[in-house]
Structure formats: structure tokens, C-alpha cells
Amino acid sequence: MNQRMPTLSPRLSFGPLSSILRAALVATTIALLGGCANMANTPPSSGGLSSNPTDNQRAAQINTQLGVGYMNEGHMDVAVEKIKKAIYYDNDFAPAHHAYALMLDRLGEKEKAAREFEKAYSLDSNNSDLDNNYGTFLCGQKEYTKAQSLFARAYGDPLYKTPEFALTNSGVCYESEGKPDQAISQYDAAIVKQPGYGPALIGKARVYYAEKKYAEAANAMKAFEANNRNTPDTLQLAIRIDRATGDQSALANHVLILKGRFPESAAAKWYDSGAK
């Protein structure tokens, strides 16, 4: 059975590096278990383990899909219940352990999440989605060397469909480690793979701003805006860059968008407070 799992797609964010890691590395996109169509169509009707292993595998698949869906909707209590049920039906079903690791990480149970990532990896060590997600988790724990090795496995896989995800996550991880040059290199590589890729472009803008390379930051922001819609966080970064470059026209435009589209956002309140 083909055991594939969620991938992480970086979000757009600006703020302290701890916040960048939480926001830029934890968005899940689900592409789950497409190779299991030959299984039985229903789980065991009794609610317990079946004597037919295929029934148990199908039950694990269904409960994993349901759990991931509930996780993405924010219903973590039901999500955890479904994933535990999936593991009950088939403890060797790697996607269930992978999804459970993501849930535990989101719930702040880091030690348990680490154990579930290790379990998933022991069952499916040739999965670039898992490399990317496990690397993301390890980066959040400041295990940078191991995280970067997993990202490299992911974006170096010629069959991996979204290498820009892993490259961008690698860049954010280098930011967290205080290595801006390496971060920019990874963001550039992500943009080569996927021209106009927003998270990589905003990453470049963020790094250049932090390094006081304001002209480069403004260019990266313009490239981002040519291909992507702004969010409150990206507008906050844009306003900071505009203030640094002295571009009053761009500043007025970004403020107008922020106040018009996102008047109740934290970024709008930040602007109203006069914060730099």
C-alpha cells in the first residue's frame, strides 16, 4: 500500500523568529493515501479489530483521513480521537503516526511528537513529505543540523513534487539559526523551482530588512506583490520597509490596503499604535 502523507506549505509571516517558525513551517496541505483504493470499502462493522488485515488497514486509512480533516478544521479533540483509533486498527500504518506527530506538535506535546515522528520514520524512511515535516519539527527544537539534512533529502528527491516547500523551510531554519546568507540562498533556490513563490520572496524581504539591506528588501517585496496577495503580516513588513527606504508613496498605499482590507487585524492595531 502506498503510504503518503501531508506536506507542509510555508505560510507568510513577519515577526520574532520564534513566531516565524510557528507560522512559516506549520501549514498542512493534505494529499493522503491515494494508493489504498484496492482495500475493502468499509472498516470492521464491529468497531474492533478484524481477522482480515485488509479491513484493519482500511479502517486505519479512513480514520487517519478523518483525523487530518478535523485537525485542519481546528477540532483537535476529535482529530486526536480519530488518529488514536487509526493506530489501534494498524499500529504499522506510517501516515497515522505521521499525522499524530503533527497533532501533538500543534498541541505543544513535543516529547510525544518526537516519538511519533520517529515511529513514522521507522516505518517509512523514504518519504519526502515526512522528511520535510520532521525537519520542520526538529528545526523548531533547534536541532538544526539534523533538520537541514532532512530538508536536503526532501528537496533533493527528483520525485518530490514541491521542493520549494522544503527549500523555503530550510531558509526559515537558517534564519532561526542566525545564518542570513544561507537563508537567502535557499529562498533563491525555492524561487528557481517555483517562480513567484510567495513564502520564499517574503523570506528574502524579511532577511534583507533584518540585515538593513533596505533596497534589496524593497525589491523582494515588489516581486512578492507582483505574484501574491498581501496579508496583514506581509503588509506590516512592507510598511517597515517603506519607512526604512523613505518611499512615501508605497507607504501610503500599503497603509491604505491594511486599513481598508484588514482594519481589525493585529497589524492594523500595530500601525495605529505608532509602533515601528
PDB file of N, CA and C in Angstrom, residues 113-201:
ATOM      1  N   ALA A 113       5.444  14.088  20.393  1.00  0.00           N
ATOM      2  CA  ALA A 113       5.517  14.317  18.952  1.00  0.00           C
ATOM      3  C   ALA A 113       6.800  13.733  18.382  1.00  0.00           C
ATOM      4  N   ALA A 114       7.903  13.919  19.101  1.00  0.00           N
ATOM      5  CA  ALA A 114       9.181  13.377  18.637  1.00  0.00           C
ATOM      6  C   ALA A 114       9.119  11.862  18.519  1.00  0.00           C
ATOM      7  N   ARG A 115       8.487  11.213  19.495  1.00  0.00           N
ATOM      8  CA  ARG A 115       8.379   9.755  19.443  1.00  0.00           C
ATOM      9  C   ARG A 115       7.531   9.304  18.258  1.00  0.00           C
ATOM     10  N   GLU A 116       6.469  10.041  17.973  1.00  0.00           N
ATOM     11  CA  GLU A 116       5.612   9.666  16.846  1.00  0.00           C
ATOM     12  C   GLU A 116       6.317   9.912  15.510  1.00  0.00           C
ATOM     13  N   PHE A 117       7.087  10.988  15.405  1.00  0.00           N
ATOM     14  CA  PHE A 117       7.868  11.198  14.182  1.00  0.00           C
ATOM     15  C   PHE A 117       8.861  10.054  13.986  1.00  0.00           C
ATOM     16  N   GLU A 118       9.525   9.655  15.064  1.00  0.00           N
ATOM     17  CA  GLU A 118      10.491   8.555  14.962  1.00  0.00           C
ATOM     18  C   GLU A 118       9.796   7.257  14.551  1.00  0.00           C
ATOM     19  N   LYS A 119       8.608   7.005  15.101  1.00  0.00           N
ATOM     20  CA  LYS A 119       7.858   5.809  14.735  1.00  0.00           C
ATOM     21  C   LYS A 119       7.491   5.857  13.260  1.00  0.00           C
ATOM     22  N   ALA A 120       6.973   6.998  12.795  1.00  0.00           N
ATOM     23  CA  ALA A 120       6.613   7.129  11.381  1.00  0.00           C
ATOM     24  C   ALA A 120       7.830   6.928  10.491  1.00  0.00           C
ATOM     25  N   TYR A 121       8.961   7.486  10.926  1.00  0.00           N
ATOM     26  CA  TYR A 121      10.177   7.392  10.121  1.00  0.00           C
ATOM     27  C   TYR A 121      10.697   5.961  10.077  1.00  0.00           C
ATOM     28  N   SER A 122      10.528   5.223  11.175  1.00  0.00           N
ATOM     29  CA  SER A 122      10.968   3.829  11.184  1.00  0.00           C
ATOM     30  C   SER A 122      10.143   2.970  10.239  1.00  0.00           C
ATOM     31  N   LEU A 123       8.908   3.394   9.982  1.00  0.00           N
ATOM     32  CA  LEU A 123       8.011   2.644   9.107  1.00  0.00           C
ATOM     33  C   LEU A 123       8.083   3.100   7.660  1.00  0.00           C
ATOM     34  N   ASP A 124       8.523   4.339   7.429  1.00  0.00           N
ATOM     35  CA  ASP A 124       8.510   4.901   6.070  1.00  0.00           C
ATOM     36  C   ASP A 124       9.620   5.935   5.960  1.00  0.00           C
ATOM     37  N   SER A 125      10.847   5.459   5.793  1.00  0.00           N
ATOM     38  CA  SER A 125      12.007   6.356   5.806  1.00  0.00           C
ATOM     39  C   SER A 125      12.304   6.972   4.441  1.00  0.00           C
ATOM     40  N   ASN A 126      11.553   6.605   3.418  1.00  0.00           N
ATOM     41  CA  ASN A 126      11.771   7.150   2.080  1.00  0.00           C
ATOM     42  C   ASN A 126      10.560   7.966   1.640  1.00  0.00           C
ATOM     43  N   ASN A 127      10.197   8.923   2.436  1.00  0.00           N
ATOM     44  CA  ASN A 127       9.021   9.742   2.205  1.00  0.00           C
ATOM     45  C   ASN A 127       9.433  11.207   2.339  1.00  0.00           C
ATOM     46  N   SER A 128       9.476  11.926   1.228  1.00  0.00           N
ATOM     47  CA  SER A 128       9.966  13.305   1.257  1.00  0.00           C
ATOM     48  C   SER A 128       9.043  14.234   2.027  1.00  0.00           C
ATOM     49  N   ASP A 129       7.729  13.961   2.025  1.00  0.00           N
ATOM     50  CA  ASP A 129       6.826  14.754   2.851  1.00  0.00           C
ATOM     51  C   ASP A 129       7.190  14.614   4.328  1.00  0.00           C
ATOM     52  N   LEU A 130       7.485  13.392   4.734  1.00  0.00           N
ATOM     53  CA  LEU A 130       7.883  13.152   6.122  1.00  0.00           C
ATOM     54  C   LEU A 130       9.227  13.801   6.419  1.00  0.00           C
ATOM     55  N   ASP A 131      10.173  13.724   5.480  1.00  0.00           N
ATOM     56  CA  ASP A 131      11.454  14.422   5.659  1.00  0.00           C
ATOM     57  C   ASP A 131      11.218  15.902   5.929  1.00  0.00           C
ATOM     58  N   ASN A 132      10.359  16.514   5.128  1.00  0.00           N
ATOM     59  CA  ASN A 132      10.084  17.941   5.260  1.00  0.00           C
ATOM     60  C   ASN A 132       9.422  18.261   6.596  1.00  0.00           C
ATOM     61  N   ASN A 133       8.412  17.470   6.960  1.00  0.00           N
ATOM     62  CA  ASN A 133       7.688  17.752   8.196  1.00  0.00           C
ATOM     63  C   ASN A 133       8.516  17.451   9.448  1.00  0.00           C
ATOM     64  N   TYR A 134       9.248  16.361   9.411  1.00  0.00           N
ATOM     65  CA  TYR A 134      10.100  16.030  10.549  1.00  0.00           C
ATOM     66  C   TYR A 134      11.220  17.061  10.672  1.00  0.00           C
ATOM     67  N   GLY A 135      11.782  17.485   9.541  1.00  0.00           N
ATOM     68  CA  GLY A 135      12.789  18.538   9.576  1.00  0.00           C
ATOM     69  C   GLY A 135      12.248  19.819  10.178  1.00  0.00           C
ATOM     70  N   THR A 136      11.003  20.149   9.843  1.00  0.00           N
ATOM     71  CA  THR A 136      10.344  21.318  10.403  1.00  0.00           C
ATOM     72  C   THR A 136      10.255  21.219  11.921  1.00  0.00           C
ATOM     73  N   PHE A 137       9.839  20.057  12.392  1.00  0.00           N
ATOM     74  CA  PHE A 137       9.735  19.846  13.836  1.00  0.00           C
ATOM     75  C   PHE A 137      11.101  19.996  14.503  1.00  0.00           C
ATOM     76  N   LEU A 138      12.117  19.367  13.935  1.00  0.00           N
ATOM     77  CA  LEU A 138      13.449  19.414  14.528  1.00  0.00           C
ATOM     78  C   LEU A 138      14.004  20.835  14.522  1.00  0.00           C
ATOM     79  N   CYS A 139      13.712  21.587  13.483  1.00  0.00           N
ATOM     80  CA  CYS A 139      14.157  22.979  13.454  1.00  0.00           C
ATOM     81  C   CYS A 139      13.530  23.759  14.602  1.00  0.00           C
ATOM     82  N   GLY A 140      12.252  23.504  14.861  1.00  0.00           N
ATOM     83  CA  GLY A 140      11.587  24.151  15.982  1.00  0.00           C
ATOM     84  C   GLY A 140      12.201  23.796  17.318  1.00  0.00           C
ATOM     85  N   GLN A 141      12.860  22.643  17.383  1.00  0.00           N
ATOM     86  CA  GLN A 141      13.559  22.217  18.599  1.00  0.00           C
ATOM     87  C   GLN A 141      15.031  22.624  18.582  1.00  0.00           C
ATOM     88  N   LYS A 142      15.416  23.406  17.591  1.00  0.00           N
ATOM     89  CA  LYS A 142      16.785  23.901  17.408  1.00  0.00           C
ATOM     90  C   LYS A 142      17.791  22.789  17.130  1.00  0.00           C
ATOM     91  N   GLU A 143      17.315  21.684  16.590  1.00  0.00           N
ATOM     92  CA  GLU A 143      18.210  20.615  16.142  1.00  0.00           C
ATOM     93  C   GLU A 143      18.522  20.875  14.666  1.00  0.00           C
ATOM     94  N   TYR A 144      19.295  21.917  14.436  1.00  0.00           N
ATOM     95  CA  TYR A 144      19.441  22.467  13.094  1.00  0.00           C
ATOM     96  C   TYR A 144      20.152  21.529  12.123  1.00  0.00           C
ATOM     97  N   THR A 145      21.197  20.871  12.558  1.00  0.00           N
ATOM     98  CA  THR A 145      21.953  20.025  11.640  1.00  0.00           C
ATOM     99  C   THR A 145      21.097  18.883  11.110  1.00  0.00           C
ATOM    100  N   LYS A 146      20.402  18.203  12.009  1.00  0.00           N
ATOM    101  CA  LYS A 146      19.548  17.098  11.578  1.00  0.00           C
ATOM    102  C   LYS A 146      18.390  17.600  10.733  1.00  0.00           C
ATOM    103  N   ALA A 147      17.835  18.747  11.115  1.00  0.00           N
ATOM    104  CA  ALA A 147      16.733  19.321  10.341  1.00  0.00           C
ATOM    105  C   ALA A 147      17.174  19.607   8.908  1.00  0.00           C
ATOM    106  N   GLN A 148      18.334  20.232   8.752  1.00  0.00           N
ATOM    107  CA  GLN A 148      18.799  20.575   7.409  1.00  0.00           C
ATOM    108  C   GLN A 148      19.094  19.329   6.583  1.00  0.00           C
ATOM    109  N   SER A 149      19.554  18.260   7.222  1.00  0.00           N
ATOM    110  CA  SER A 149      19.812  17.036   6.467  1.00  0.00           C
ATOM    111  C   SER A 149      18.509  16.445   5.940  1.00  0.00           C
ATOM    112  N   LEU A 150      17.428  16.569   6.713  1.00  0.00           N
ATOM    113  CA  LEU A 150      16.135  16.063   6.257  1.00  0.00           C
ATOM    114  C   LEU A 150      15.550  16.948   5.160  1.00  0.00           C
ATOM    115  N   PHE A 151      15.683  18.268   5.309  1.00  0.00           N
ATOM    116  CA  PHE A 151      15.234  19.153   4.237  1.00  0.00           C
ATOM    117  C   PHE A 151      15.971  18.831   2.935  1.00  0.00           C
ATOM    118  N   ALA A 152      17.278  18.596   3.044  1.00  0.00           N
ATOM    119  CA  ALA A 152      18.079  18.296   1.850  1.00  0.00           C
ATOM    120  C   ALA A 152      17.617  17.002   1.189  1.00  0.00           C
ATOM    121  N   ARG A 153      17.266  16.016   1.990  1.00  0.00           N
ATOM    122  CA  ARG A 153      16.714  14.777   1.430  1.00  0.00           C
ATOM    123  C   ARG A 153      15.436  15.073   0.651  1.00  0.00           C
ATOM    124  N   ALA A 154      14.597  15.929   1.208  1.00  0.00           N
ATOM    125  CA  ALA A 154      13.315  16.228   0.570  1.00  0.00           C
ATOM    126  C   ALA A 154      13.507  16.981  -0.742  1.00  0.00           C
ATOM    127  N   TYR A 155      14.207  18.131  -0.696  1.00  0.00           N
ATOM    128  CA  TYR A 155      14.312  18.912  -1.933  1.00  0.00           C
ATOM    129  C   TYR A 155      15.281  18.291  -2.932  1.00  0.00           C
ATOM    130  N   GLY A 156      16.095  17.330  -2.481  1.00  0.00           N
ATOM    131  CA  GLY A 156      16.977  16.620  -3.401  1.00  0.00           C
ATOM    132  C   GLY A 156      16.331  15.424  -4.069  1.00  0.00           C
ATOM    133  N   ASP A 157      15.115  15.091  -3.668  1.00  0.00           N
ATOM    134  CA  ASP A 157      14.393  13.962  -4.248  1.00  0.00           C
ATOM    135  C   ASP A 157      13.796  14.386  -5.585  1.00  0.00           C
ATOM    136  N   PRO A 158      14.236  13.802  -6.700  1.00  0.00           N
ATOM    137  CA  PRO A 158      13.712  14.227  -8.004  1.00  0.00           C
ATOM    138  C   PRO A 158      12.230  13.937  -8.182  1.00  0.00           C
ATOM    139  N   LEU A 159      11.659  13.086  -7.352  1.00  0.00           N
ATOM    140  CA  LEU A 159      10.235  12.757  -7.449  1.00  0.00           C
ATOM    141  C   LEU A 159       9.367  13.618  -6.530  1.00  0.00           C
ATOM    142  N   TYR A 160       9.993  14.435  -5.697  1.00  0.00           N
ATOM    143  CA  TYR A 160       9.240  15.285  -4.768  1.00  0.00           C
ATOM    144  C   TYR A 160       8.579  16.414  -5.552  1.00  0.00           C
ATOM    145  N   LYS A 161       7.273  16.538  -5.428  1.00  0.00           N
ATOM    146  CA  LYS A 161       6.524  17.463  -6.273  1.00  0.00           C
ATOM    147  C   LYS A 161       6.622  18.914  -5.813  1.00  0.00           C
ATOM    148  N   THR A 162       6.979  19.151  -4.567  1.00  0.00           N
ATOM    149  CA  THR A 162       7.008  20.524  -4.051  1.00  0.00           C
ATOM    150  C   THR A 162       8.335  20.815  -3.350  1.00  0.00           C
ATOM    151  N   PRO A 163       9.453  20.759  -4.071  1.00  0.00           N
ATOM    152  CA  PRO A 163      10.740  21.044  -3.425  1.00  0.00           C
ATOM    153  C   PRO A 163      10.821  22.460  -2.884  1.00  0.00           C
ATOM    154  N   GLU A 164      10.015  23.390  -3.431  1.00  0.00           N
ATOM    155  CA  GLU A 164      10.043  24.765  -2.929  1.00  0.00           C
ATOM    156  C   GLU A 164       9.608  24.822  -1.464  1.00  0.00           C
ATOM    157  N   PHE A 165       8.750  23.872  -1.025  1.00  0.00           N
ATOM    158  CA  PHE A 165       8.355  23.840   0.382  1.00  0.00           C
ATOM    159  C   PHE A 165       9.576  23.591   1.264  1.00  0.00           C
ATOM    160  N   ALA A 166      10.297  22.522   0.953  1.00  0.00           N
ATOM    161  CA  ALA A 166      11.444  22.147   1.784  1.00  0.00           C
ATOM    162  C   ALA A 166      12.558  23.183   1.696  1.00  0.00           C
ATOM    163  N   LEU A 167      12.778  23.750   0.516  1.00  0.00           N
ATOM    164  CA  LEU A 167      13.801  24.781   0.370  1.00  0.00           C
ATOM    165  C   LEU A 167      13.457  26.012   1.206  1.00  0.00           C
ATOM    166  N   THR A 168      12.194  26.408   1.194  1.00  0.00           N
ATOM    167  CA  THR A 168      11.782  27.565   1.981  1.00  0.00           C
ATOM    168  C   THR A 168      11.857  27.265   3.466  1.00  0.00           C
ATOM    169  N   ASN A 169      11.406  26.084   3.869  1.00  0.00           N
ATOM    170  CA  ASN A 169      11.538  25.706   5.279  1.00  0.00           C
ATOM    171  C   ASN A 169      12.994  25.696   5.710  1.00  0.00           C
ATOM    172  N   SER A 170      13.867  25.224   4.823  1.00  0.00           N
ATOM    173  CA  SER A 170      15.296  25.257   5.110  1.00  0.00           C
ATOM    174  C   SER A 170      15.767  26.691   5.312  1.00  0.00           C
ATOM    175  N   GLY A 171      15.283  27.604   4.466  1.00  0.00           N
ATOM    176  CA  GLY A 171      15.654  29.005   4.606  1.00  0.00           C
ATOM    177  C   GLY A 171      15.205  29.598   5.925  1.00  0.00           C
ATOM    178  N   VAL A 172      13.969  29.309   6.316  1.00  0.00           N
ATOM    179  CA  VAL A 172      13.479  29.801   7.604  1.00  0.00           C
ATOM    180  C   VAL A 172      14.312  29.233   8.743  1.00  0.00           C
ATOM    181  N   CYS A 173      14.702  27.978   8.595  1.00  0.00           N
ATOM    182  CA  CYS A 173      15.519  27.345   9.637  1.00  0.00           C
ATOM    183  C   CYS A 173      16.881  28.022   9.736  1.00  0.00           C
ATOM    184  N   TYR A 174      17.465  28.362   8.601  1.00  0.00           N
ATOM    185  CA  TYR A 174      18.723  29.102   8.635  1.00  0.00           C
ATOM    186  C   TYR A 174      18.532  30.477   9.271  1.00  0.00           C
ATOM    187  N   GLU A 175      17.381  31.118   9.019  1.00  0.00           N
ATOM    188  CA  GLU A 175      17.089  32.387   9.697  1.00  0.00           C
ATOM    189  C   GLU A 175      17.115  32.194  11.210  1.00  0.00           C
ATOM    190  N   SER A 176      16.445  31.161  11.672  1.00  0.00           N
ATOM    191  CA  SER A 176      16.386  30.899  13.108  1.00  0.00           C
ATOM    192  C   SER A 176      17.767  30.668  13.694  1.00  0.00           C
ATOM    193  N   GLU A 177      18.638  30.072  12.903  1.00  0.00           N
ATOM    194  CA  GLU A 177      19.987  29.769  13.368  1.00  0.00           C
ATOM    195  C   GLU A 177      20.907  30.988  13.272  1.00  0.00           C
ATOM    196  N   GLY A 178      20.414  32.073  12.676  1.00  0.00           N
ATOM    197  CA  GLY A 178      21.235  33.269  12.531  1.00  0.00           C
ATOM    198  C   GLY A 178      22.199  33.201  11.377  1.00  0.00           C
ATOM    199  N   LYS A 179      21.777  32.563  10.264  1.00  0.00           N
ATOM    200  CA  LYS A 179      22.621  32.422   9.079  1.00  0.00           C
ATOM    201  C   LYS A 179      21.894  33.031   7.873  1.00  0.00           C
ATOM    202  N   PRO A 180      21.898  34.368   7.773  1.00  0.00           N
ATOM    203  CA  PRO A 180      21.112  35.029   6.731  1.00  0.00           C
ATOM    204  C   PRO A 180      21.554  34.702   5.315  1.00  0.00           C
ATOM    205  N   ASP A 181      22.856  34.563   5.081  1.00  0.00           N
ATOM    206  CA  ASP A 181      23.325  34.274   3.722  1.00  0.00           C
ATOM    207  C   ASP A 181      22.809  32.926   3.231  1.00  0.00           C
ATOM    208  N   GLN A 182      22.871  31.919   4.103  1.00  0.00           N
ATOM    209  CA  GLN A 182      22.362  30.601   3.728  1.00  0.00           C
ATOM    210  C   GLN A 182      20.847  30.646   3.528  1.00  0.00           C
ATOM    211  N   ALA A 183      20.165  31.451   4.344  1.00  0.00           N
ATOM    212  CA  ALA A 183      18.715  31.577   4.198  1.00  0.00           C
ATOM    213  C   ALA A 183      18.365  32.150   2.828  1.00  0.00           C
ATOM    214  N   ILE A 184      19.055  33.218   2.432  1.00  0.00           N
ATOM    215  CA  ILE A 184      18.791  33.825   1.125  1.00  0.00           C
ATOM    216  C   ILE A 184      19.061  32.828   0.011  1.00  0.00           C
ATOM    217  N   SER A 185      20.134  32.059   0.128  1.00  0.00           N
ATOM    218  CA  SER A 185      20.466  31.065  -0.894  1.00  0.00           C
ATOM    219  C   SER A 185      19.346  30.047  -1.064  1.00  0.00           C
ATOM    220  N   GLN A 186      18.765  29.606   0.043  1.00  0.00           N
ATOM    221  CA  GLN A 186      17.682  28.629  -0.039  1.00  0.00           C
ATOM    222  C   GLN A 186      16.411  29.255  -0.595  1.00  0.00           C
ATOM    223  N   TYR A 187      16.135  30.500  -0.220  1.00  0.00           N
ATOM    224  CA  TYR A 187      14.969  31.177  -0.779  1.00  0.00           C
ATOM    225  C   TYR A 187      15.116  31.355  -2.292  1.00  0.00           C
ATOM    226  N   ASP A 188      16.309  31.717  -2.724  1.00  0.00           N
ATOM    227  CA  ASP A 188      16.549  31.857  -4.162  1.00  0.00           C
ATOM    228  C   ASP A 188      16.350  30.527  -4.885  1.00  0.00           C
ATOM    229  N   ALA A 189      16.817  29.448  -4.277  1.00  0.00           N
ATOM    230  CA  ALA A 189      16.655  28.129  -4.891  1.00  0.00           C
ATOM    231  C   ALA A 189      15.180  27.751  -4.978  1.00  0.00           C
ATOM    232  N   ALA A 190      14.402  28.124  -3.960  1.00  0.00           N
ATOM    233  CA  ALA A 190      12.963  27.849  -3.994  1.00  0.00           C
ATOM    234  C   ALA A 190      12.292  28.611  -5.122  1.00  0.00           C
ATOM    235  N   ILE A 191      12.721  29.850  -5.347  1.00  0.00           N
ATOM    236  CA  ILE A 191      12.124  30.679  -6.397  1.00  0.00           C
ATOM    237  C   ILE A 191      12.494  30.142  -7.777  1.00  0.00           C
ATOM    238  N   VAL A 192      13.677  29.568  -7.906  1.00  0.00           N
ATOM    239  CA  VAL A 192      14.045  28.919  -9.167  1.00  0.00           C
ATOM    240  C   VAL A 192      13.106  27.743  -9.441  1.00  0.00           C
ATOM    241  N   LYS A 193      12.805  26.975  -8.408  1.00  0.00           N
ATOM    242  CA  LYS A 193      11.908  25.832  -8.564  1.00  0.00           C
ATOM    243  C   LYS A 193      10.479  26.273  -8.862  1.00  0.00           C
ATOM    244  N   GLN A 194      10.048  27.348  -8.204  1.00  0.00           N
ATOM    245  CA  GLN A 194       8.681  27.842  -8.360  1.00  0.00           C
ATOM    246  C   GLN A 194       8.713  29.367  -8.446  1.00  0.00           C
ATOM    247  N   PRO A 195       8.888  29.918  -9.657  1.00  0.00           N
ATOM    248  CA  PRO A 195       8.972  31.378  -9.796  1.00  0.00           C
ATOM    249  C   PRO A 195       7.756  32.085  -9.183  1.00  0.00           C
ATOM    250  N   GLY A 196       8.032  33.170  -8.486  1.00  0.00           N
ATOM    251  CA  GLY A 196       6.975  33.932  -7.846  1.00  0.00           C
ATOM    252  C   GLY A 196       6.472  33.342  -6.544  1.00  0.00           C
ATOM    253  N   TYR A 197       7.186  32.342  -6.011  1.00  0.00           N
ATOM    254  CA  TYR A 197       6.713  31.651  -4.818  1.00  0.00           C
ATOM    255  C   TYR A 197       6.729  32.594  -3.615  1.00  0.00           C
ATOM    256  N   GLY A 198       5.550  32.882  -3.089  1.00  0.00           N
ATOM    257  CA  GLY A 198       5.387  33.908  -2.079  1.00  0.00           C
ATOM    258  C   GLY A 198       6.183  33.724  -0.803  1.00  0.00           C
ATOM    259  N   PRO A 199       6.106  32.564  -0.154  1.00  0.00           N
ATOM    260  CA  PRO A 199       6.846  32.413   1.107  1.00  0.00           C
ATOM    261  C   PRO A 199       8.348  32.627   0.966  1.00  0.00           C
ATOM    262  N   ALA A 200       8.917  32.234  -0.176  1.00  0.00           N
ATOM    263  CA  ALA A 200      10.355  32.446  -0.371  1.00  0.00           C
ATOM    264  C   ALA A 200      10.663  33.920  -0.603  1.00  0.00           C
ATOM    265  N   LEU A 201       9.819  34.596  -1.376  1.00  0.00           N
ATOM    266  CA  LEU A 201      10.040  36.020  -1.632  1.00  0.00           C
ATOM    267  C   LEU A 201       9.882  36.841  -0.356  1.00  0.00           C
TER     268      LEU A 201
END
